[in-house]
XYZ file of C-alpha atoms in Angstrom:
415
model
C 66.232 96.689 109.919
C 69.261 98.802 110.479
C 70.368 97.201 113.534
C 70.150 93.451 111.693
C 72.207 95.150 108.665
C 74.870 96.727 110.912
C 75.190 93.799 113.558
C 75.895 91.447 110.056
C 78.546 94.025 108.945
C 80.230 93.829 112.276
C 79.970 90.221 112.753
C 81.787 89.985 109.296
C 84.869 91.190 111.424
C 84.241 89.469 114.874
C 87.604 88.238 115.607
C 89.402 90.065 113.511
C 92.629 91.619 115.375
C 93.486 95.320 115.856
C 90.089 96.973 115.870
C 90.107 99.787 117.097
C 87.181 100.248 119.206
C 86.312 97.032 121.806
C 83.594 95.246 120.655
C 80.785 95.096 123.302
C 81.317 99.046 123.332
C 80.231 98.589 119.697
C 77.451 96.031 120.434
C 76.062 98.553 123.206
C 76.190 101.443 120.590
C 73.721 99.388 118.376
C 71.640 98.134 121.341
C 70.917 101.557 122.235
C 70.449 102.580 118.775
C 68.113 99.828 118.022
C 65.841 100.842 121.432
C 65.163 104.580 119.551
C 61.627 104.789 118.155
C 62.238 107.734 116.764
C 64.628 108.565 113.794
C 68.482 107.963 114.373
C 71.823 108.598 112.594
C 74.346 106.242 112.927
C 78.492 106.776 112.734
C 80.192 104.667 110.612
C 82.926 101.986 112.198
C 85.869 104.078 113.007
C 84.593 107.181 110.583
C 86.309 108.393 107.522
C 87.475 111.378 109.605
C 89.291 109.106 112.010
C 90.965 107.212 109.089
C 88.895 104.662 109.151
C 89.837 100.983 111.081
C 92.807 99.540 109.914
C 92.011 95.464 109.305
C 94.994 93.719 108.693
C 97.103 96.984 107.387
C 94.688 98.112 105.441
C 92.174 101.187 106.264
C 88.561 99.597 106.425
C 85.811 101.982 104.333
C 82.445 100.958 104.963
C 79.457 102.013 103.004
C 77.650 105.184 104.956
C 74.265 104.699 105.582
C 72.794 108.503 107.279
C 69.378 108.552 107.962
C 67.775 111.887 107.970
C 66.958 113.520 110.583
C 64.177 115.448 109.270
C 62.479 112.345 107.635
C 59.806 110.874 109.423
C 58.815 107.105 109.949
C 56.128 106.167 107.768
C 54.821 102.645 107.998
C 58.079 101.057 109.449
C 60.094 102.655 106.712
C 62.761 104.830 106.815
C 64.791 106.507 104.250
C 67.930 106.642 103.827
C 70.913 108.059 101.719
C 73.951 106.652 100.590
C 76.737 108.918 100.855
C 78.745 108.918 97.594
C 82.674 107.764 98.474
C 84.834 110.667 97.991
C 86.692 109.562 95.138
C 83.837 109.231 92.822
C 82.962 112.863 94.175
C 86.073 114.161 92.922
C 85.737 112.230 89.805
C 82.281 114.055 89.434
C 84.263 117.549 89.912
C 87.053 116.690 87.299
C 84.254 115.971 85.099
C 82.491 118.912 85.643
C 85.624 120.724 85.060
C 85.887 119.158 81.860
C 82.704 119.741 80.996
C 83.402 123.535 80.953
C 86.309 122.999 78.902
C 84.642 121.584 76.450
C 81.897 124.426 76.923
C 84.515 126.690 75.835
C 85.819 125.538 72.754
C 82.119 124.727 71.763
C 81.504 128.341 72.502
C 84.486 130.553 70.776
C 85.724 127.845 67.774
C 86.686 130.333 65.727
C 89.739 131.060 68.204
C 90.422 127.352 67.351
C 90.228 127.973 63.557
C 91.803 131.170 63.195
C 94.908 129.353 65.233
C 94.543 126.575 62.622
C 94.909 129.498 59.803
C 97.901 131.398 61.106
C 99.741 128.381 61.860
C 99.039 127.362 58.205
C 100.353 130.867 56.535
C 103.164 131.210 59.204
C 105.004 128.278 58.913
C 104.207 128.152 54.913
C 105.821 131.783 54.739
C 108.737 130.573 56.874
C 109.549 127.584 55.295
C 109.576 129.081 51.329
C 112.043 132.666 52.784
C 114.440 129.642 54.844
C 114.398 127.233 52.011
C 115.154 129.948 49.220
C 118.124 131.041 51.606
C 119.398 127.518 51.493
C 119.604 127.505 47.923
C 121.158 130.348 47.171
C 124.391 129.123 49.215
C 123.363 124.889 48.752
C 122.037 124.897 45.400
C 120.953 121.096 45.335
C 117.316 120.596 45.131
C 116.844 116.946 45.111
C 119.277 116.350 48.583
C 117.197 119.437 50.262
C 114.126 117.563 49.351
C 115.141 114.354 51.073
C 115.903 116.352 54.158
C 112.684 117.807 54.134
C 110.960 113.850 54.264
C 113.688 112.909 56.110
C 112.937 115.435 58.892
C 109.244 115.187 58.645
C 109.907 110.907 58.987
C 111.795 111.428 61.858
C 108.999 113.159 63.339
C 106.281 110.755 62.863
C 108.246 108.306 64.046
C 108.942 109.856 67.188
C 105.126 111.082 67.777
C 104.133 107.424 66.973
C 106.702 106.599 69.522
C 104.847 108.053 72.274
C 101.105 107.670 70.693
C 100.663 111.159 69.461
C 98.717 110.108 67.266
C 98.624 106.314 67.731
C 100.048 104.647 64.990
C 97.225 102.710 62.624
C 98.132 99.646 61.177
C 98.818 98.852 57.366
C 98.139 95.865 55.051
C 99.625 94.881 52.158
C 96.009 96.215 50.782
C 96.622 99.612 51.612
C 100.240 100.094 51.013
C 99.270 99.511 47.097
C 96.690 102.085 47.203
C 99.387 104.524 48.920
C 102.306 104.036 46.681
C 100.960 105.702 43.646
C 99.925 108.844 45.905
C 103.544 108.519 47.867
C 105.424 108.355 44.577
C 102.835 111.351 42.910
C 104.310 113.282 45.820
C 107.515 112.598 45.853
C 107.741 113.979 42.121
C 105.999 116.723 42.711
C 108.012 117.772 45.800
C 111.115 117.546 44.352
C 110.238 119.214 40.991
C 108.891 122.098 43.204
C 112.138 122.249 44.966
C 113.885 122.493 41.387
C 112.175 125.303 40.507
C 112.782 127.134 43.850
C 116.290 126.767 43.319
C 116.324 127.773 39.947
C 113.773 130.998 40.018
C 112.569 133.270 42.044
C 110.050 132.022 44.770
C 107.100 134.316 43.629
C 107.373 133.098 39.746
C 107.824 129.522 41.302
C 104.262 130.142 42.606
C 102.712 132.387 40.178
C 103.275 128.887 37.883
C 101.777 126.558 40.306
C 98.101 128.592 40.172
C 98.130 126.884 37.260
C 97.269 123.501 38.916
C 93.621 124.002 39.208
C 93.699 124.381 35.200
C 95.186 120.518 35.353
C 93.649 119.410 37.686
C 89.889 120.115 35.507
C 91.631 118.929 32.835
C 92.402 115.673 34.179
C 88.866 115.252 35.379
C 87.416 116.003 32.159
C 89.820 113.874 30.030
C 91.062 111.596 32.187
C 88.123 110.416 34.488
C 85.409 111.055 32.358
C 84.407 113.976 34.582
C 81.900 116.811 33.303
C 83.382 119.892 34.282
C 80.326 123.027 33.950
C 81.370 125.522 31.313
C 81.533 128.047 34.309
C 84.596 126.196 35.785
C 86.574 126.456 32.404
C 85.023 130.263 32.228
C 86.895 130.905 35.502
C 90.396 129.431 34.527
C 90.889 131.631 31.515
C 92.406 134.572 33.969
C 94.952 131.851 35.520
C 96.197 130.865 32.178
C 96.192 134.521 30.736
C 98.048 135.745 34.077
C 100.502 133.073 34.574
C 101.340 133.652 30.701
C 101.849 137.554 31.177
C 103.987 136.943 34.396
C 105.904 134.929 32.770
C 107.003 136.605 29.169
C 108.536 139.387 31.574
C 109.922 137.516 34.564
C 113.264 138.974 35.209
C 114.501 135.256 36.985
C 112.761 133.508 34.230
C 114.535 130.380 32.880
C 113.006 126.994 31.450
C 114.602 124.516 34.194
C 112.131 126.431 36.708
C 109.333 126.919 34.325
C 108.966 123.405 33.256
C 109.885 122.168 36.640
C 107.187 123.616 38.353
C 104.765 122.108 35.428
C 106.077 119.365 36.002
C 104.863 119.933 39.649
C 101.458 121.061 38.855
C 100.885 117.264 37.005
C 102.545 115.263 39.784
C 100.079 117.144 42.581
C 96.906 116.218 39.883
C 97.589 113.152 39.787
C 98.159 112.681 43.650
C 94.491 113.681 43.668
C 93.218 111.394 41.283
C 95.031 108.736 42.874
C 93.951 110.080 46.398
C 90.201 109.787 45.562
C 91.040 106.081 44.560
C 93.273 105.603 47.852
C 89.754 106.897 50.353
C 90.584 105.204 53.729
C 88.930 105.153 57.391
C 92.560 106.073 58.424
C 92.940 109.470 60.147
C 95.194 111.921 57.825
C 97.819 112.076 59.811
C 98.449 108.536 59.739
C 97.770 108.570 56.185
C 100.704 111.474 55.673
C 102.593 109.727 57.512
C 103.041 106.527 55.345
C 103.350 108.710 52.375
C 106.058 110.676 53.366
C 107.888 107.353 54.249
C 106.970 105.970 50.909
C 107.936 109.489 49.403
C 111.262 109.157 50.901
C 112.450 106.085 50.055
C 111.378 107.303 46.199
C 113.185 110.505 46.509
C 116.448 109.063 47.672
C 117.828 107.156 44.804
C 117.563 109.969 42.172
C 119.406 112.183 44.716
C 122.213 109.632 44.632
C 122.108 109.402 41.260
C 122.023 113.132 40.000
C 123.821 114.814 43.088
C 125.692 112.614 45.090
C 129.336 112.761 43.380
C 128.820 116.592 43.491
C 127.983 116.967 46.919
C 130.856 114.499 48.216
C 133.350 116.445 45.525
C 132.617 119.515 46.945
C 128.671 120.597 47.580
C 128.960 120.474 51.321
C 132.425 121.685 51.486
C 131.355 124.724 50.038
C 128.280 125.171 51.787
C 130.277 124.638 55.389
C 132.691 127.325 53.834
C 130.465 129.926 53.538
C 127.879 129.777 56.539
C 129.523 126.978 58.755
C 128.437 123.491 60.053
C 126.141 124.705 62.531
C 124.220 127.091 60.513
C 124.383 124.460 57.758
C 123.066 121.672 59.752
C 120.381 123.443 61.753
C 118.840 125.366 58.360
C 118.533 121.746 57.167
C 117.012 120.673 60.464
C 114.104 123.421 60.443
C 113.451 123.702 57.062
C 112.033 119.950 57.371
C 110.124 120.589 60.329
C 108.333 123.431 59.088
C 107.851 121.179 55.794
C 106.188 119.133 57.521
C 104.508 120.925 59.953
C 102.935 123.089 57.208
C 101.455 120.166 54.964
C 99.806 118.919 58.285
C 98.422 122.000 59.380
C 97.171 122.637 55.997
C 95.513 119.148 56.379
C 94.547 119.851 59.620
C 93.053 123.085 58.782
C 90.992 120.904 55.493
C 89.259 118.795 58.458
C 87.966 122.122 60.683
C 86.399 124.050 58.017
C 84.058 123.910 54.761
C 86.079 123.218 51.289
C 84.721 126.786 50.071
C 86.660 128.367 52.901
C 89.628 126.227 53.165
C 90.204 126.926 48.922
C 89.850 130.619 49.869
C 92.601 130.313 52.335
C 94.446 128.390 50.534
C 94.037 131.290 47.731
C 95.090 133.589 50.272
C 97.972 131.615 51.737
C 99.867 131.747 47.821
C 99.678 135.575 47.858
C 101.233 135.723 51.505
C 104.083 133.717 50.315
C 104.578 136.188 47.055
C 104.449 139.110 48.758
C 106.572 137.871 51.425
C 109.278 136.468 48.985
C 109.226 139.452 47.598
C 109.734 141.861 50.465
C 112.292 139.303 52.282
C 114.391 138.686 49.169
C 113.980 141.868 47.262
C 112.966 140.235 43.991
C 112.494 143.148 41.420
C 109.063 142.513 38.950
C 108.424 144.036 36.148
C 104.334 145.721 35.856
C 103.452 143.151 33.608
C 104.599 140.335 35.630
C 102.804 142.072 38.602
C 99.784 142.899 37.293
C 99.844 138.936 35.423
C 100.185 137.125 38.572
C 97.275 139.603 39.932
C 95.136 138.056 37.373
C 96.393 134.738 37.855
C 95.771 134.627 41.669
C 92.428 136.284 41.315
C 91.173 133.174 38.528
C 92.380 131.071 40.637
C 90.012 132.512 43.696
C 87.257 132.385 41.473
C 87.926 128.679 40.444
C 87.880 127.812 44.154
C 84.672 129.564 45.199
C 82.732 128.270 41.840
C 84.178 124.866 42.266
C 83.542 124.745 46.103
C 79.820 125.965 45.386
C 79.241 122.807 43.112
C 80.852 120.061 45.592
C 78.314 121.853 48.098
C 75.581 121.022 45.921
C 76.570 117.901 45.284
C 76.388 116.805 48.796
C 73.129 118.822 49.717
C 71.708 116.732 46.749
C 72.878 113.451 48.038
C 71.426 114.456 51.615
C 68.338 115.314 50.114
């Protein structure tokens, strides 16, 4: 059998010039192969250690066939083993290697999570100390606020750029869905930004624990939503401690207060309108588009309510005191680590349960206080300390309760 197998593979390449070996010594090799009763192993044509033949400038790799040795003949038959070609070997071996890569992550994910979390309060922290510097030397909210979506554009348009991530499509279909959440945003952001400017960073988010209280409110009144007595039980310390904090806030004034209100409505919303807007799209495609969207909202009223200032003499000033480098590269990372934030946060949202995500997020708020605090020196009265205590710790107790239910909710559905 192996002889009639072999002498059709080489008469294949009878005639064929620049063999290597001379063809009757080839012929003999099977001939005397073929006169073995006993087992055999036969060499390949020209084997892979010698290269191989080269046919026509290119190197010739037949199939191996080895017969064992150590296997008998039983009834005529012999087996035999195909050798596997060396490249699919090594393909084997890269994916073993991956394999144990994998095994890895599978095996320690909370290294993976944690990174997720730090990330999150890092560049969060970072951003609010950098952007509160900016203002107090550039005191123009709604420019800074384009630059932030500006940046973070610039960004996704460059990742897209080299497909990290790959950029989904978008119908006409889904841009209406997204332009309620974009513009939601867009207010939102730049009414946050107002306030920063205006008050002190911690007061800015002592006032914004108050979006919970909206956003139950909203879903009671506005979607028809019963919200358990428990849930309104929990939100009486966030209104209590975000009204203490603020009857003795020494930065207080009402262009931050009722900006940041302002804020805390604009973000409810977006979530209303974001449970409308559900998509298959990943969400950082889905950011993506809305900070485009968000951008080209945020522009005109920048024009409009800051632009004669800043060409008058908002970026003379600013130039003046820190210079254009410092100027232009404070812009620059105060986007990125806009937008890098929001995504992590988002990314964060995808790795872990709601319960714990609305406990960090809980936990991210007091970072940034305390850190504003200690960076910028912000003196607080004991009242407005021990009222944005309260606040923060309603607002943890919103979060679990309300994380708890959603749980429920699903097991239910499962069930």
């Amino acid at each position: 059998m192996e002889s009639r197998v072999l002498l059709r593979a080489t008469a294949n390449v009878v005639g064929v010039p620049r063999l290597r070996r001379p063809i009757g010594a080839i012929h003999r090799q099977f001939s005397t192969a073929s006169s073995s009763s006993a087992s055999f192993s036969v060499k390949p044509i020209g084997g892979l250690g010698e290269g191989g033949n080269l046919i026509s400038g290119r190197q010739l790799r037949p199939i191996l066939l080895l017969d064992s040795s150590s296997s008998a003949i039983n009834g005529g038959g012999e087996k035999r083993e195909i050798l596997k070609p060396v490249r699919a070997a090594a393909a084997e071996g890269g994916d073993t290697a991956g394999q144990a890569k994998v095994g890895f992550l599978a095996k320690y994910p909370w290294l993976v999570t944690g990174f997720f979390f730090f990330m999150w309060y890092f560049l969060n922290v970072i951003f609010n100390i950098l952007n509160k510097k900016i203002y107090n030397y550039f005191p123009y909210p709604y420019f800074v606020s384009v630059i932030h979506l500006f940046v973070g554009v610039v960004y996704c348009l460059i990742s897209w750029s080299v497909g990290l991530p790959k950029r989904a499509p978008i119908d006409a279909n889904l841009l209406k869905v997204l332009i309620p959440v974009a513009v939601c945003h867009a207010l939102g952001h730049v009414t946050s930004n107002v306030s920063f400017a205006a008050v002190a960073v911690s007061f800015t988010h002592t006032i914004k624990a108050l979006e919970p209280f909206f956003n139950a409110a909203a879903s009671q009144f506005i979607m028809g939503q019963s919200i358990p007595i428990t849930l309104w039980l929990s939100l009486a310390p966030v209104v209590l401690g975000v009204a203490m904090a603020s009857l003795t806030e020494l930065s207080f004034n009402w262009l931050g207060f009722i900006s940041a209100m302002i804020s805390n409505i604009s973000f409810t919303y977006r979530s209303i309108f974001s449970k409308k807007a559900m998509t298959d799209m990943d969400s950082t495609n889905v950011y993506a588009y809305i900070s485009i969207i968000a951008l080209f909202v945020c522009i005109p009223p920048a024009i409009i309510v800051e632009g004669p200032k800043l060409l008058n003499h908002g970026f003379a000033d600013a130039i003046a005191k820190v210079g254009m480098t410092k100027f232009v590269t404070d812009l620059f990372w105060v986007g990125m680590f806009y937008h890098l934030y929001n995504q992590l946060a988002t990314n964060t949202l995808e790795r872990v349960a709601p319960l714990t995500h609305a406990v960090g997020n809980v936990l991210k708020r007091v970072f940034v206080i305390g850190f504003s605090i200690i960076i910028f020196g912000n003196q607080i009265s004991t009242q407005t300390g021990i009222g944005t205590g309260i606040a923060i710790a309603g607002v943890a107790m919103y979060s679990v309760i309300k994380a708890k239910i959603e749980e429920e909710k699903r097991q239910g559905k499962k069930a």
